[in-house]
Amino acid sequence: MKVSVRVRGEWFAVPCGNGSENIGWLAEVAVKKYYKLKPHSFIDKVEKVEEIRKTKGGVLLDNDDLIRSVLDDNDFVSVVLQSDWSDPKLATPEITYVPEQVRKGYEEPSEFIVLDGNSLSCEDLVLLGKGKIKIKLSNDSIGRVKKARQMLEEIVQENKVVYGITTGFGKFARVVIPKDDLIELQENLIRSHSAGVGAPLSPERTRTLLALRINVLAKGFSGISLKTLNQYIDAFNCSCLPWVPEKGTVGASGDLAPLAHLALGMMGEGKMWSPECGWGEAKYVLESHGLSPIKLGPKEGLSLINGTQFITALGVEAVERADAIARQADVVAALTLEVLKGTCKAFNSDIHNARPHEGQILVAERFRSLLHSDTFPSEIAESHRFCDRVQDAYTIRCCPQVHGVVNDTIKFVRRLLTVEMNSATDNPMVVADKGEIISAGNFHGEYPAKALDYLAIGVHELANISERRIERLINPASSELPAFLTSKGGLNSGFMIAHCTAAALVSENKGLCHPSSVDTLSTSAGTEDHVSMGGWSARKALKIVEHVEFVVAIELLAACQAIEFLRPLKTTKPLEAVYDLVRGVVKPWTKDRFMAPDIEAARKLLQEERLWRVVKPFMEIYREQQPFETYVLSPTTSLHSSAPGIKRRKRNKRASEASV
């Protein structure tokens, strides 16, 4: 029996025989190994063990328990020494990694997706990133990979001069490398290019990056060996994820630094994470899962790092999260309209047919399905039917036009990223069917960089307009509700600073919306003289989406709080369902309280798309029960001496076919 023990970030394999010794003995042996192998690290004496825990799940172990009673063969444990608790320099985050870095209740997926390099969708990539499914290669991909590799090996045998295979890289492209040095050439490439800085990607994002690189290699244009590709797949399926810093790519020639860090871990160098053991030395983590570090052949180092997968992986997360918040921003805005006693007439299909942008029509239909209608009447809407208001502010009235273009932007970006996900972005490319190896520029990240700058500008507008609606909700001059949505203003401040938070995030977003891809710098001594800066495009797009989630969450809380002042009147069934969902996690404010956790709770509802799931059935009911559009009575009916009868007209075909 063998147990792997971690002491101050270092792993030690401890043979345990038949497991008849106790846990205290295991910790003592591991600590002795630590001081033997790292005598200069800390103090001269062996310290007392404070505690020992199982890595997976963080279970605290009793020193007197027998090893075989509480641990399995090849299990992982972590030892914390007494001084680690008292000395902040020793108490590194890694020592307490169990609850933070190893997900409790991790279950290895049983389902597989077959990758062929041509048909991966954004939705499937998100599932791969979350560790929900494993990877297999299609038979066609296996054949293409083998064919390309065979051709490349023939070139090596014939001593032909081909960039990246038998030459140096970048400025050194004219330096021919002796055949005996070709493997060292590739290893040096990975080590030298592993020069990123900053915080590491999360396990989910690293998993996404790894899956995307596998998919691109499966196209068979890179000349990678099937063995190396299978080793990447095996590591993915075990969630063995290298340390990949988030900063360092200029987006041409591809995302060299992050992909080099990915390859470095697969070579058994640097750090690596897995659900079984958290962060550890890459070689040890691989071996503990029965995997071997990869051994690079000719061109394989270049094949592993040349491409736009970092930009695209983060971009896919950004576009999927943007899509989720865009749908739910429509729901939140409809709730705000309701509590501000706005009119539904601005969402009349005739208006949107006259300007038939797909997103605009879609958003208007969503509003109609949520607001006052024959299907879902609203007491709040009925209460102000005969008011003297003619029209609402732009932030209410123009939601289909403003939210609509965001939907269209997201659709455009998703389509472009889907193409990029399934594209060969290596250089040189092995065109095995024609027996050619061609140097070209598919590695350039301009496509995803431009798309993600566009996404950032588009999705930011959801927060921009949401913040203005929050201001209307808390301003009694606009809302006719208590100032800052608190009943005892002065004693309580209500939503005063929550609005400031929204304003701060919107202001920060405006700076982040500056397009990264308009910049370029010459690199590699002028050889690579135009770059995309797409890595920053992707990272800031994600940051903007995160800010939008928070701003819309604040609007959601404010709109639900506004309902408290309109009771006992009820809104429509779908919006009451939204209110009930929120109140399940955030209670009403009767006086001031710590607000940050409530904002985070509302944001979590949006991130998990629970708001969308709760209203979607109502939207479907509306569509089924409203074969014709209902022209609901609105505040403008006060212009008539009596309420007009409800008119019905045939619904716009485009709107009826659009997905809610």
PDB file of C-alpha atoms in Angstrom, residues 284-411:
ATOM      1  CA  TYR A 284       3.860  13.703  -9.761  1.00  0.00           C
ATOM      2  CA  VAL A 285       0.227  14.576 -10.531  1.00  0.00           C
ATOM      3  CA  LEU A 286       0.428  12.785 -13.888  1.00  0.00           C
ATOM      4  CA  GLU A 287       2.043   9.691 -12.404  1.00  0.00           C
ATOM      5  CA  SER A 288      -0.466   9.577  -9.566  1.00  0.00           C
ATOM      6  CA  HIS A 289      -3.192   9.192 -12.205  1.00  0.00           C
ATOM      7  CA  GLY A 290      -1.300   6.483 -14.074  1.00  0.00           C
ATOM      8  CA  LEU A 291      -0.197   8.887 -16.828  1.00  0.00           C
ATOM      9  CA  SER A 292       3.245   9.553 -18.280  1.00  0.00           C
ATOM     10  CA  PRO A 293       4.711  12.921 -19.284  1.00  0.00           C
ATOM     11  CA  ILE A 294       4.737  13.443 -23.033  1.00  0.00           C
ATOM     12  CA  LYS A 295       7.948  12.981 -25.023  1.00  0.00           C
ATOM     13  CA  LEU A 296       8.034  15.452 -27.892  1.00  0.00           C
ATOM     14  CA  GLY A 297       8.991  14.454 -31.407  1.00  0.00           C
ATOM     15  CA  PRO A 298       9.880  16.738 -34.332  1.00  0.00           C
ATOM     16  CA  LYS A 299       7.480  19.723 -34.679  1.00  0.00           C
ATOM     17  CA  GLU A 300       5.312  18.541 -31.794  1.00  0.00           C
ATOM     18  CA  GLY A 301       6.235  21.425 -29.521  1.00  0.00           C
ATOM     19  CA  LEU A 302       5.219  23.909 -32.195  1.00  0.00           C
ATOM     20  CA  SER A 303       2.066  21.919 -32.938  1.00  0.00           C
ATOM     21  CA  LEU A 304       0.998  22.214 -29.309  1.00  0.00           C
ATOM     22  CA  ILE A 305       1.409  25.977 -28.923  1.00  0.00           C
ATOM     23  CA  ASN A 306       0.563  27.617 -32.242  1.00  0.00           C
ATOM     24  CA  GLY A 307      -3.084  28.659 -32.283  1.00  0.00           C
ATOM     25  CA  THR A 308      -5.801  30.970 -30.971  1.00  0.00           C
ATOM     26  CA  GLN A 309      -7.268  28.622 -28.382  1.00  0.00           C
ATOM     27  CA  PHE A 310      -6.674  30.870 -25.344  1.00  0.00           C
ATOM     28  CA  ILE A 311      -8.572  33.756 -26.943  1.00  0.00           C
ATOM     29  CA  THR A 312     -11.302  31.451 -28.179  1.00  0.00           C
ATOM     30  CA  ALA A 313     -11.704  29.453 -24.970  1.00  0.00           C
ATOM     31  CA  LEU A 314     -12.222  32.564 -22.850  1.00  0.00           C
ATOM     32  CA  GLY A 315     -14.298  34.078 -25.634  1.00  0.00           C
ATOM     33  CA  VAL A 316     -16.720  31.168 -25.658  1.00  0.00           C
ATOM     34  CA  GLU A 317     -17.255  31.526 -21.920  1.00  0.00           C
ATOM     35  CA  ALA A 318     -17.837  35.253 -22.409  1.00  0.00           C
ATOM     36  CA  VAL A 319     -20.377  34.798 -25.191  1.00  0.00           C
ATOM     37  CA  GLU A 320     -22.298  32.066 -23.358  1.00  0.00           C
ATOM     38  CA  ARG A 321     -22.492  34.124 -20.167  1.00  0.00           C
ATOM     39  CA  ALA A 322     -23.417  37.196 -22.208  1.00  0.00           C
ATOM     40  CA  ASP A 323     -26.262  35.270 -23.819  1.00  0.00           C
ATOM     41  CA  ALA A 324     -27.556  34.165 -20.424  1.00  0.00           C
ATOM     42  CA  ILE A 325     -27.503  37.646 -18.912  1.00  0.00           C
ATOM     43  CA  ALA A 326     -29.003  39.221 -22.046  1.00  0.00           C
ATOM     44  CA  ARG A 327     -32.067  36.961 -21.897  1.00  0.00           C
ATOM     45  CA  GLN A 328     -32.548  37.599 -18.218  1.00  0.00           C
ATOM     46  CA  ALA A 329     -31.947  41.345 -18.539  1.00  0.00           C
ATOM     47  CA  ASP A 330     -35.147  41.407 -20.608  1.00  0.00           C
ATOM     48  CA  VAL A 331     -37.012  39.799 -17.712  1.00  0.00           C
ATOM     49  CA  VAL A 332     -35.558  42.204 -15.148  1.00  0.00           C
ATOM     50  CA  ALA A 333     -36.296  45.221 -17.335  1.00  0.00           C
ATOM     51  CA  ALA A 334     -39.900  44.053 -17.753  1.00  0.00           C
ATOM     52  CA  LEU A 335     -40.225  43.841 -13.975  1.00  0.00           C
ATOM     53  CA  THR A 336     -38.813  47.362 -13.649  1.00  0.00           C
ATOM     54  CA  LEU A 337     -41.299  48.648 -16.218  1.00  0.00           C
ATOM     55  CA  GLU A 338     -44.101  47.065 -14.236  1.00  0.00           C
ATOM     56  CA  VAL A 339     -43.182  48.645 -10.897  1.00  0.00           C
ATOM     57  CA  LEU A 340     -42.572  52.025 -12.562  1.00  0.00           C
ATOM     58  CA  LYS A 341     -46.083  51.726 -14.002  1.00  0.00           C
ATOM     59  CA  GLY A 342     -44.961  51.937 -17.600  1.00  0.00           C
ATOM     60  CA  THR A 343     -46.948  51.288 -20.743  1.00  0.00           C
ATOM     61  CA  CYS A 344     -46.872  48.135 -22.843  1.00  0.00           C
ATOM     62  CA  LYS A 345     -47.771  49.901 -26.074  1.00  0.00           C
ATOM     63  CA  ALA A 346     -44.134  50.479 -27.036  1.00  0.00           C
ATOM     64  CA  PHE A 347     -43.839  46.729 -27.624  1.00  0.00           C
ATOM     65  CA  ASN A 348     -46.616  46.578 -30.213  1.00  0.00           C
ATOM     66  CA  SER A 349     -45.514  44.269 -33.021  1.00  0.00           C
ATOM     67  CA  ASP A 350     -46.493  46.802 -35.695  1.00  0.00           C
ATOM     68  CA  ILE A 351     -43.785  49.098 -34.359  1.00  0.00           C
ATOM     69  CA  HIS A 352     -41.103  46.435 -34.558  1.00  0.00           C
ATOM     70  CA  ASN A 353     -42.221  45.113 -37.938  1.00  0.00           C
ATOM     71  CA  ALA A 354     -41.478  48.574 -39.245  1.00  0.00           C
ATOM     72  CA  ARG A 355     -37.850  48.135 -38.164  1.00  0.00           C
ATOM     73  CA  PRO A 356     -37.416  44.372 -38.442  1.00  0.00           C
ATOM     74  CA  HIS A 357     -34.119  43.696 -36.705  1.00  0.00           C
ATOM     75  CA  GLU A 358     -34.203  40.141 -35.408  1.00  0.00           C
ATOM     76  CA  GLY A 359     -33.048  40.963 -31.880  1.00  0.00           C
ATOM     77  CA  GLN A 360     -35.428  43.898 -31.545  1.00  0.00           C
ATOM     78  CA  ILE A 361     -38.435  41.786 -32.552  1.00  0.00           C
ATOM     79  CA  LEU A 362     -37.350  39.026 -30.170  1.00  0.00           C
ATOM     80  CA  VAL A 363     -37.009  41.340 -27.161  1.00  0.00           C
ATOM     81  CA  ALA A 364     -40.343  43.032 -27.848  1.00  0.00           C
ATOM     82  CA  GLU A 365     -42.056  39.655 -27.934  1.00  0.00           C
ATOM     83  CA  ARG A 366     -40.451  38.681 -24.645  1.00  0.00           C
ATOM     84  CA  PHE A 367     -41.787  41.852 -23.049  1.00  0.00           C
ATOM     85  CA  ARG A 368     -45.282  41.183 -24.384  1.00  0.00           C
ATOM     86  CA  SER A 369     -45.210  37.646 -22.981  1.00  0.00           C
ATOM     87  CA  LEU A 370     -44.224  38.878 -19.512  1.00  0.00           C
ATOM     88  CA  LEU A 371     -46.385  41.983 -19.156  1.00  0.00           C
ATOM     89  CA  HIS A 372     -50.130  42.630 -18.915  1.00  0.00           C
ATOM     90  CA  SER A 373     -52.173  40.600 -21.422  1.00  0.00           C
ATOM     91  CA  ASP A 374     -55.298  38.463 -21.660  1.00  0.00           C
ATOM     92  CA  THR A 375     -53.143  35.465 -20.774  1.00  0.00           C
ATOM     93  CA  PHE A 376     -51.376  37.088 -17.833  1.00  0.00           C
ATOM     94  CA  PRO A 377     -53.321  40.063 -16.464  1.00  0.00           C
ATOM     95  CA  SER A 378     -51.668  42.436 -14.015  1.00  0.00           C
ATOM     96  CA  GLU A 379     -53.374  44.237 -11.154  1.00  0.00           C
ATOM     97  CA  ILE A 380     -50.532  46.746 -11.106  1.00  0.00           C
ATOM     98  CA  ALA A 381     -51.099  47.567 -14.780  1.00  0.00           C
ATOM     99  CA  GLU A 382     -54.847  47.869 -14.240  1.00  0.00           C
ATOM    100  CA  SER A 383     -54.267  50.270 -11.348  1.00  0.00           C
ATOM    101  CA  HIS A 384     -52.847  52.980 -13.619  1.00  0.00           C
ATOM    102  CA  ARG A 385     -54.815  52.344 -16.784  1.00  0.00           C
ATOM    103  CA  PHE A 386     -56.301  55.841 -16.826  1.00  0.00           C
ATOM    104  CA  CYS A 387     -53.271  57.876 -15.745  1.00  0.00           C
ATOM    105  CA  ASP A 388     -52.156  60.904 -17.749  1.00  0.00           C
ATOM    106  CA  ARG A 389     -48.760  59.530 -18.812  1.00  0.00           C
ATOM    107  CA  VAL A 390     -48.302  59.368 -22.577  1.00  0.00           C
ATOM    108  CA  GLN A 391     -44.941  57.613 -22.900  1.00  0.00           C
ATOM    109  CA  ASP A 392     -42.073  56.281 -20.814  1.00  0.00           C
ATOM    110  CA  ALA A 393     -38.407  57.209 -20.547  1.00  0.00           C
ATOM    111  CA  TYR A 394     -36.014  55.807 -23.133  1.00  0.00           C
ATOM    112  CA  THR A 395     -34.575  53.310 -20.648  1.00  0.00           C
ATOM    113  CA  ILE A 396     -38.014  51.666 -20.524  1.00  0.00           C
ATOM    114  CA  ARG A 397     -39.484  52.395 -23.922  1.00  0.00           C
ATOM    115  CA  CYS A 398     -36.393  51.564 -25.975  1.00  0.00           C
ATOM    116  CA  CYS A 399     -35.500  48.204 -24.421  1.00  0.00           C
ATOM    117  CA  PRO A 400     -36.250  46.258 -27.631  1.00  0.00           C
ATOM    118  CA  GLN A 401     -33.957  48.534 -29.609  1.00  0.00           C
ATOM    119  CA  VAL A 402     -31.127  48.599 -27.034  1.00  0.00           C
ATOM    120  CA  HIS A 403     -31.359  45.032 -25.718  1.00  0.00           C
ATOM    121  CA  GLY A 404     -32.130  43.804 -29.219  1.00  0.00           C
ATOM    122  CA  VAL A 405     -28.828  44.810 -30.752  1.00  0.00           C
ATOM    123  CA  VAL A 406     -27.042  43.072 -27.868  1.00  0.00           C
ATOM    124  CA  ASN A 407     -28.820  39.844 -28.817  1.00  0.00           C
ATOM    125  CA  ASP A 408     -27.796  40.291 -32.441  1.00  0.00           C
ATOM    126  CA  THR A 409     -24.208  41.014 -31.393  1.00  0.00           C
ATOM    127  CA  ILE A 410     -24.073  37.847 -29.310  1.00  0.00           C
ATOM    128  CA  LYS A 411     -25.432  35.804 -32.198  1.00  0.00           C
TER     129      LYS A 411
END
